[in-house]
Short mmCIF file of C-alpha atoms in Angstrom, two decimals:
data_model
loop_
_atom_site.label_atom_id
_atom_site.label_comp_id
_atom_site.label_asym_id
_atom_site.label_seq_id
_atom_site.Cartn_x
_atom_site.Cartn_y
_atom_site.Cartn_z
CA UNK A 1 9.43 4.23 -4.99
CA UNK A 2 7.75 7.56 -4.17
CA UNK A 3 9.94 10.36 -2.78
CA UNK A 4 8.74 12.69 -0.03
CA UNK A 5 10.18 16.04 1.10
CA UNK A 6 10.23 17.15 4.70
CA UNK A 7 8.43 20.46 5.58
CA UNK A 8 10.25 23.80 5.36
CA UNK A 9 11.46 26.16 8.08
CA UNK A 10 14.11 28.70 9.00
CA UNK A 11 17.40 27.84 10.72
CA UNK A 12 20.96 29.06 11.17
CA UNK A 13 23.22 26.88 8.95
CA UNK A 14 26.92 25.96 9.29
CA UNK A 15 29.26 25.15 6.40
CA UNK A 16 27.79 21.64 6.00
CA UNK A 17 24.27 23.01 5.61
CA UNK A 18 23.29 21.66 9.05
CA UNK A 19 21.57 23.63 11.80
CA UNK A 20 24.06 23.54 14.72
CA UNK A 21 21.32 24.45 17.16
CA UNK A 22 18.79 21.83 16.12
CA UNK A 23 20.99 18.89 15.07
CA UNK A 24 22.47 16.71 17.81
CA UNK A 25 22.93 13.08 18.76
CA UNK A 26 19.93 12.02 20.78
CA UNK A 27 22.11 9.84 22.98
CA UNK A 28 22.82 13.11 24.81
CA UNK A 29 19.36 14.59 24.23
CA UNK A 30 16.60 15.02 26.75
CA UNK A 31 14.39 12.41 25.10
CA UNK A 32 16.95 9.63 25.67
CA UNK A 33 16.44 8.10 22.27
CA UNK A 34 18.55 5.21 20.97
CA UNK A 35 22.23 5.55 20.17
CA UNK A 36 23.24 6.76 16.70
CA UNK A 37 20.08 8.74 15.99
CA UNK A 38 20.57 12.26 14.60
CA UNK A 39 17.91 14.96 14.91
CA UNK A 40 17.53 17.58 12.19
CA UNK A 41 15.12 20.52 12.40
CA UNK A 42 12.35 20.73 9.78
CA UNK A 43 13.91 23.96 8.45
CA UNK A 44 17.26 22.26 7.92
CA UNK A 45 15.62 19.25 6.28
CA UNK A 46 13.97 21.57 3.80
CA UNK A 47 17.06 23.67 3.14
CA UNK A 48 19.42 20.80 2.42
CA UNK A 49 16.83 19.02 0.26
CA UNK A 50 16.35 15.81 2.21
CA UNK A 51 14.11 13.39 0.34
CA UNK A 52 12.95 9.99 1.51
CA UNK A 53 11.33 6.90 0.01
CA UNK A 54 9.94 3.60 1.24
CA UNK A 55 12.04 0.47 0.65
CA UNK A 56 10.17 -2.07 -1.51
CA UNK A 57 10.81 -5.82 -1.60
CA UNK A 58 10.96 -6.98 -5.20
CA UNK A 59 13.17 -8.80 -7.74
CA UNK A 60 15.65 -7.07 -10.02
CA UNK A 61 15.57 -7.64 -13.77
CA UNK A 62 18.42 -7.08 -16.18
CA UNK A 63 18.94 -7.15 -19.95
CA UNK A 64 22.58 -6.95 -21.00
CA UNK A 65 23.28 -5.47 -24.41
CA UNK A 66 26.60 -6.33 -26.04
CA UNK A 67 28.25 -7.15 -29.38
CA UNK A 68 29.04 -10.61 -30.73
CA UNK A 69 30.90 -12.02 -33.70
CA UNK A 70 30.05 -15.16 -35.65
CA UNK A 71 32.76 -17.81 -35.85
CA UNK A 72 33.14 -21.33 -37.17
CA UNK A 73 31.99 -24.08 -34.85
CA UNK A 74 35.38 -25.51 -33.88
CA UNK A 75 33.79 -28.89 -33.17
CA UNK A 76 32.93 -29.17 -36.88
CA UNK A 77 36.44 -28.44 -38.21
CA UNK A 78 38.26 -31.41 -39.79
CA UNK A 79 41.77 -31.38 -41.20
CA UNK A 80 42.32 -33.70 -44.17
CA UNK A 81 45.67 -35.50 -44.24
CA UNK A 82 46.73 -38.91 -45.51
CA UNK A 83 48.67 -41.62 -43.71
CA UNK A 84 50.50 -42.61 -46.87
CA UNK A 85 52.51 -40.55 -49.34
CA UNK A 86 52.24 -40.30 -53.11
CA UNK A 87 51.16 -38.11 -56.01
CA UNK A 88 47.77 -36.39 -56.32
CA UNK A 89 46.59 -37.38 -59.78
CA UNK A 90 43.05 -35.98 -59.51
CA UNK A 91 41.84 -33.30 -57.07
CA UNK A 92 38.03 -33.19 -56.89
CA UNK A 93 37.78 -30.49 -54.20
CA UNK A 94 40.01 -28.18 -56.19
CA UNK A 95 39.25 -24.73 -54.77
CA UNK A 96 38.79 -23.02 -51.44
CA UNK A 97 35.11 -22.61 -50.65
CA UNK A 98 34.02 -25.79 -52.40
CA UNK A 99 31.04 -27.49 -50.71
CA UNK A 100 31.49 -31.21 -50.19
CA UNK A 101 29.34 -33.93 -48.65
CA UNK A 102 30.54 -36.69 -46.38
CA UNK A 103 31.74 -39.66 -48.43
CA UNK A 104 32.23 -37.71 -51.67
CA UNK A 105 35.58 -38.13 -53.47
CA UNK A 106 38.20 -35.54 -52.45
CA UNK A 107 41.24 -36.74 -54.39
CA UNK A 108 42.80 -39.71 -56.17
CA UNK A 109 46.30 -40.70 -55.07
CA UNK A 110 48.97 -42.75 -56.84
CA UNK A 111 51.15 -44.35 -54.19
CA UNK A 112 53.74 -47.05 -54.98
CA UNK A 113 53.45 -48.15 -51.35
CA UNK A 114 49.69 -48.65 -51.70
CA UNK A 115 50.13 -50.56 -54.97
CA UNK A 116 52.70 -52.94 -53.47
CA UNK A 117 50.54 -53.51 -50.36
CA UNK A 118 47.57 -54.39 -52.57
CA UNK A 119 49.76 -56.91 -54.39
CA UNK A 120 50.87 -58.40 -51.06
CA UNK A 121 47.26 -58.68 -49.96
CA UNK A 122 46.16 -60.45 -53.16
CA UNK A 123 49.12 -62.81 -52.91
CA UNK A 124 48.28 -63.60 -49.30
CA UNK A 125 44.67 -64.33 -50.28
CA UNK A 126 45.77 -66.75 -53.01
CA UNK A 127 48.14 -68.52 -50.63
CA UNK A 128 45.44 -68.76 -47.95
CA UNK A 129 43.06 -70.39 -50.44
CA UNK A 130 45.75 -72.80 -51.61
CA UNK A 131 46.87 -73.62 -48.07
CA UNK A 132 43.39 -73.91 -46.58
CA UNK A 133 43.51 -74.32 -42.83
CA UNK A 134 46.99 -72.75 -42.46
CA UNK A 135 46.98 -70.30 -39.55
CA UNK A 136 50.14 -68.57 -40.81
CA UNK A 137 48.50 -67.85 -44.17
CA UNK A 138 45.42 -66.43 -42.45
CA UNK A 139 47.56 -64.19 -40.22
CA UNK A 140 49.36 -62.83 -43.29
CA UNK A 141 46.01 -61.99 -44.95
CA UNK A 142 44.81 -60.26 -41.79
CA UNK A 143 48.05 -58.28 -41.43
CA UNK A 144 48.03 -56.93 -45.00
CA UNK A 145 44.30 -56.19 -44.87
CA UNK A 146 44.79 -54.33 -41.57
CA UNK A 147 47.52 -52.22 -43.19
CA UNK A 148 45.14 -51.16 -45.97
CA UNK A 149 42.48 -50.38 -43.39
CA UNK A 150 44.92 -48.24 -41.37
CA UNK A 151 45.66 -46.26 -44.50
CA UNK A 152 41.93 -45.37 -44.60
CA UNK A 153 40.82 -47.57 -47.49
CA UNK A 154 37.14 -48.31 -47.03
CA UNK A 155 35.67 -51.78 -46.64
CA UNK A 156 34.10 -51.55 -50.08
CA UNK A 157 37.44 -50.53 -51.66
CA UNK A 158 39.19 -53.55 -50.14
CA UNK A 159 36.39 -55.86 -51.29
CA UNK A 160 36.67 -54.37 -54.79
CA UNK A 161 40.40 -55.21 -54.85
CA UNK A 162 39.55 -58.79 -53.86
CA UNK A 163 36.87 -59.07 -56.55
CA UNK A 164 39.07 -57.58 -59.29
CA UNK A 165 42.06 -59.73 -58.36
CA UNK A 166 44.59 -57.06 -59.22
CA UNK A 167 45.73 -53.82 -57.56
CA UNK A 168 44.28 -50.47 -58.55
CA UNK A 169 46.80 -47.86 -59.67
CA UNK A 170 45.16 -44.93 -57.87
CA UNK A 171 43.13 -44.93 -54.69
CA UNK A 172 40.27 -42.48 -54.08
CA UNK A 173 40.07 -40.79 -50.67
CA UNK A 174 36.74 -39.39 -49.51
CA UNK A 175 35.50 -36.43 -47.48
CA UNK A 176 35.38 -37.32 -43.75
CA UNK A 177 32.57 -34.80 -43.15
CA UNK A 178 30.23 -32.44 -44.97
CA UNK A 179 31.08 -28.75 -45.16
CA UNK A 180 33.11 -26.08 -46.88
CA UNK A 181 36.72 -26.51 -47.97
CA UNK A 182 38.98 -24.11 -46.05
CA UNK A 183 42.74 -23.48 -46.13
CA UNK A 184 43.41 -25.68 -49.16
CA UNK A 185 47.10 -26.58 -49.26
CA UNK A 186 47.36 -29.03 -52.15
CA UNK A 187 47.26 -28.90 -55.96
CA UNK A 188 46.69 -31.52 -58.63
CA UNK A 189 49.89 -33.35 -59.59
CA UNK A 190 51.63 -32.49 -56.33
CA UNK A 191 53.65 -35.03 -54.38
CA UNK A 192 52.57 -35.21 -50.75
CA UNK A 193 54.10 -36.72 -47.63
CA UNK A 194 52.20 -38.68 -44.97
CA UNK A 195 50.62 -36.48 -42.33
CA UNK A 196 50.70 -33.26 -44.35
CA UNK A 197 47.61 -31.04 -43.86
CA UNK A 198 45.97 -30.86 -47.29
CA UNK A 199 42.83 -28.88 -46.46
CA UNK A 200 40.32 -28.14 -43.71
CA UNK A 201 36.62 -28.88 -44.02
CA UNK A 202 34.28 -26.79 -41.89
CA UNK A 203 30.87 -28.19 -41.01
CA UNK A 204 28.42 -25.33 -41.61
CA UNK A 205 25.37 -26.94 -40.03
CA UNK A 206 26.01 -24.96 -36.82
CA UNK A 207 27.80 -21.70 -36.12
CA UNK A 208 29.05 -19.95 -32.98
CA UNK A 209 28.20 -16.42 -31.89
CA UNK A 210 30.86 -15.24 -29.42
CA UNK A 211 29.80 -12.24 -27.30
CA UNK A 212 31.82 -10.12 -24.84
CA UNK A 213 30.41 -9.52 -21.36
CA UNK A 214 31.80 -6.87 -19.00
CA UNK A 215 33.21 -8.08 -15.71
CA UNK A 216 30.55 -6.30 -13.63
CA UNK A 217 27.80 -8.08 -15.60
CA UNK A 218 29.15 -11.60 -15.06
CA UNK A 219 27.03 -12.29 -11.93
CA UNK A 220 23.96 -12.06 -14.19
CA UNK A 221 25.25 -14.58 -16.75
CA UNK A 222 24.44 -18.29 -16.67
CA UNK A 223 24.37 -21.13 -19.14
CA UNK A 224 20.96 -21.68 -20.67
CA UNK A 225 19.85 -18.02 -20.37
CA UNK A 226 17.81 -16.79 -23.36
CA UNK A 227 19.36 -14.51 -25.95
CA UNK A 228 17.90 -12.17 -28.56
CA UNK A 229 20.03 -11.37 -31.61
CA UNK A 230 19.85 -8.53 -34.09
CA UNK A 231 21.79 -8.81 -37.34
CA UNK A 232 23.12 -5.74 -39.10
CA UNK A 233 22.37 -7.42 -42.43
CA UNK A 234 18.79 -8.30 -41.46
CA UNK A 235 17.64 -5.96 -38.63
CA UNK A 236 13.96 -6.86 -38.92
CA UNK A 237 14.38 -10.61 -38.49
CA UNK A 238 13.76 -12.21 -35.11
CA UNK A 239 16.76 -14.23 -33.99
CA UNK A 240 16.79 -16.17 -30.73
CA UNK A 241 19.14 -18.56 -28.95
CA UNK A 242 20.64 -19.33 -25.59
CA UNK A 243 24.04 -19.26 -23.91
CA UNK A 244 25.57 -22.74 -24.03
CA UNK A 245 29.06 -21.98 -22.69
CA UNK A 246 30.80 -19.33 -20.57
CA UNK A 247 34.55 -19.14 -21.11
CA UNK A 248 36.69 -19.20 -17.97
CA UNK A 249 39.38 -16.70 -18.94
CA UNK A 250 38.92 -12.94 -18.53
CA UNK A 251 40.57 -10.58 -21.00
CA UNK A 252 43.07 -8.60 -18.91
CA UNK A 253 42.93 -5.53 -21.18
CA UNK A 254 39.19 -5.18 -21.84
CA UNK A 255 38.06 -6.80 -18.55
CA UNK A 256 35.50 -8.86 -20.45
CA UNK A 257 34.66 -12.54 -20.59
CA UNK A 258 33.31 -14.39 -23.61
CA UNK A 259 30.08 -16.34 -23.86
CA UNK A 260 29.08 -18.69 -26.68
CA UNK A 261 25.73 -19.07 -28.38
CA UNK A 262 25.40 -22.01 -30.81
CA UNK A 263 23.01 -21.39 -33.71
CA UNK A 264 21.89 -23.20 -36.86
CA UNK A 265 24.26 -22.42 -39.73
CA UNK A 266 24.18 -23.13 -43.44
CA UNK A 267 25.96 -21.73 -46.45
CA UNK A 268 22.97 -19.64 -47.55
CA UNK A 269 22.18 -18.09 -44.16
CA UNK A 270 23.09 -14.54 -43.17
CA UNK A 271 24.91 -15.77 -40.07
CA UNK A 272 28.35 -15.78 -41.69
CA UNK A 273 31.67 -16.28 -39.87
CA UNK A 274 33.24 -12.87 -39.27
CA UNK A 275 29.92 -10.98 -39.23
CA UNK A 276 28.84 -8.98 -36.17
CA UNK A 277 25.54 -8.92 -34.33
CA UNK A 278 23.94 -7.08 -31.41
CA UNK A 279 23.24 -9.47 -28.55
CA UNK A 280 20.65 -9.02 -25.79
CA UNK A 281 21.19 -11.37 -22.84
CA UNK A 282 17.99 -11.79 -20.83
CA UNK A 283 19.02 -12.42 -17.21
CA UNK A 284 16.69 -14.34 -14.93
CA UNK A 285 14.99 -12.10 -12.30
CA UNK A 286 16.62 -12.24 -8.88
CA UNK A 287 14.84 -13.35 -5.74
CA UNK A 288 12.71 -10.66 -4.11
CA UNK A 289 14.83 -8.61 -1.68
CA UNK A 290 14.75 -5.05 -0.32
CA UNK A 291 15.80 -2.71 -3.14
CA UNK A 292 17.03 0.88 -2.82
CA UNK A 293 18.26 3.53 -5.27
CA UNK A 294 22.01 3.24 -5.81
CA UNK A 295 22.51 6.86 -4.73
CA UNK A 296 20.91 6.09 -1.35
CA UNK A 297 23.93 3.95 -0.37
CA UNK A 298 26.79 5.78 1.37
CA UNK A 299 30.13 3.96 1.13
CA UNK A 300 33.49 4.74 2.70
CA UNK A 301 35.31 1.85 1.01
CA UNK A 302 34.98 -0.40 4.06
CA UNK A 303 31.25 -0.44 4.72
CA UNK A 304 27.98 0.61 3.12
CA UNK A 305 25.20 2.41 4.97
CA UNK A 306 21.81 3.88 4.20
CA UNK A 307 20.21 6.64 6.25
CA UNK A 308 16.90 5.59 7.74
CA UNK A 309 14.31 8.33 8.32
CA UNK A 310 12.57 7.71 11.67
CA UNK A 311 10.19 10.68 11.45
CA UNK A 312 10.04 13.97 13.36
CA UNK A 313 13.44 14.97 11.91
CA UNK A 314 15.22 11.91 13.28
CA UNK A 315 17.67 9.91 11.14
CA UNK A 316 19.88 6.90 11.78
CA UNK A 317 22.67 5.31 9.67
CA UNK A 318 21.95 1.61 8.94
CA UNK A 319 24.88 -0.61 7.89
CA UNK A 320 23.83 -2.78 4.94
CA UNK A 321 25.19 -5.52 2.70
CA UNK A 322 24.62 -4.73 -0.97
CA UNK A 323 24.12 -7.24 -3.79
CA UNK A 324 23.50 -6.97 -7.52
CA UNK A 325 22.94 -3.56 -9.09
CA UNK A 326 21.14 -2.58 -12.27
CA UNK A 327 19.30 0.42 -13.65
CA UNK A 328 20.27 2.65 -10.72
CA UNK A 329 18.87 0.21 -8.15
CA UNK A 330 20.72 -2.15 -5.81
CA UNK A 331 19.79 -5.20 -3.75
CA UNK A 332 20.09 -5.05 0.03
CA UNK A 333 21.00 -8.53 1.24
CA UNK A 334 21.28 -7.61 4.92
CA UNK A 335 20.44 -4.60 7.05
CA UNK A 336 16.92 -3.82 5.81
CA UNK A 337 13.76 -5.91 5.72
CA UNK A 338 11.59 -3.68 3.51
CA UNK A 339 9.06 -1.02 4.35
CA UNK A 340 11.57 1.33 5.99
CA UNK A 341 11.79 4.98 5.01
CA UNK A 342 15.30 5.87 3.81
CA UNK A 343 16.94 9.08 2.67
CA UNK A 344 17.52 9.25 -1.09
CA UNK A 345 19.17 12.69 -1.24
CA UNK A 346 21.47 14.70 1.07
CA UNK A 347 22.28 11.47 2.91
CA UNK A 348 25.99 12.31 2.79
CA UNK A 349 25.42 15.40 4.95
CA UNK A 350 23.39 13.47 7.50
CA UNK A 351 25.93 10.63 7.59
CA UNK A 352 28.75 13.14 8.10
CA UNK A 353 26.85 14.75 10.97
CA UNK A 354 26.20 11.35 12.55
CA UNK A 355 29.91 10.54 12.42
CA UNK A 356 30.77 13.92 13.93
CA UNK A 357 28.22 13.51 16.70
CA UNK A 358 29.57 10.01 17.47
CA UNK A 359 33.14 11.27 17.61
CA UNK A 360 32.14 14.16 19.89
CA UNK A 361 30.30 11.75 22.21
CA UNK A 362 33.38 9.53 22.48
CA UNK A 363 35.59 12.55 23.20
CA UNK A 364 33.24 13.80 25.86
CA UNK A 365 33.19 10.37 27.46
CA UNK A 366 37.00 10.30 27.67
CA UNK A 367 37.19 13.66 29.48
#
């Protein structure tokens, strides 16, 4: 936008800075111009500093800068608990922070209930072989085998019991997923009850970056939008991602919403849970619309107007509907088509004069 200043002149000014002699509503003027037009003398235009600019039609672009914090990917958190009680004779994952792989031994449990169920299973197998063709014997084998399966013994463990022909004193339980041991709540030799949370295992293959977005910036945010990330611990590295979720709730105190970016994790990476990062959200450009400087819009709380410059010292308020705003510029969704000359400074004085002229015209019409 290029601003232009009207030519200078001399005039008698009132307390608003307007020339009472040269400013009037042209509805009552000799030229019979359209309703709502205000005429201002060149001298007054110069003295009050009226500047105008042409309205372009173009898209708005926005980059939102905010702060984010890395957190564990909640989808990769697994709590380890057993469905049977007993004593922990050996604890393989014996410290918080231990890295385990899926299927690796976590602990070995002695459980009298498990031992007796193994014995029942072996007895049922022997009876089924001796009473070949008996449906009752087969159902008993299936029932005891199903009980072992429900207690999370693996297929290979059950087959090993069958092959050995005798129960094993302790049963090994394995890691349900790969990751880092968190919140360990068990020690070697401890007696545990069924259902007790023994430890959490966090899958580190992915990590979440949770960023706060101000309420006024939410119209720019959408899932899939690109993101640039700058780490405090590695400011020179190029980090990129995209928004994969926008949380529904708004924080009532900070008036911010949270967005989530999912990134590759790993124990050796700098993207650690709890660390902070600077996040740049690259909003998609809007559709091309008329765009005006934010200060060109006059608002009384109920409506927005801009002051159109018609030339020869004539001005007219134009009601408009505003849209998104960024960088001191605002969309005009209705009221302008582009190419108009509008006032970018001193528009409040002209708008006030237009309101006064309109009120005076209505009063004169009622007399």
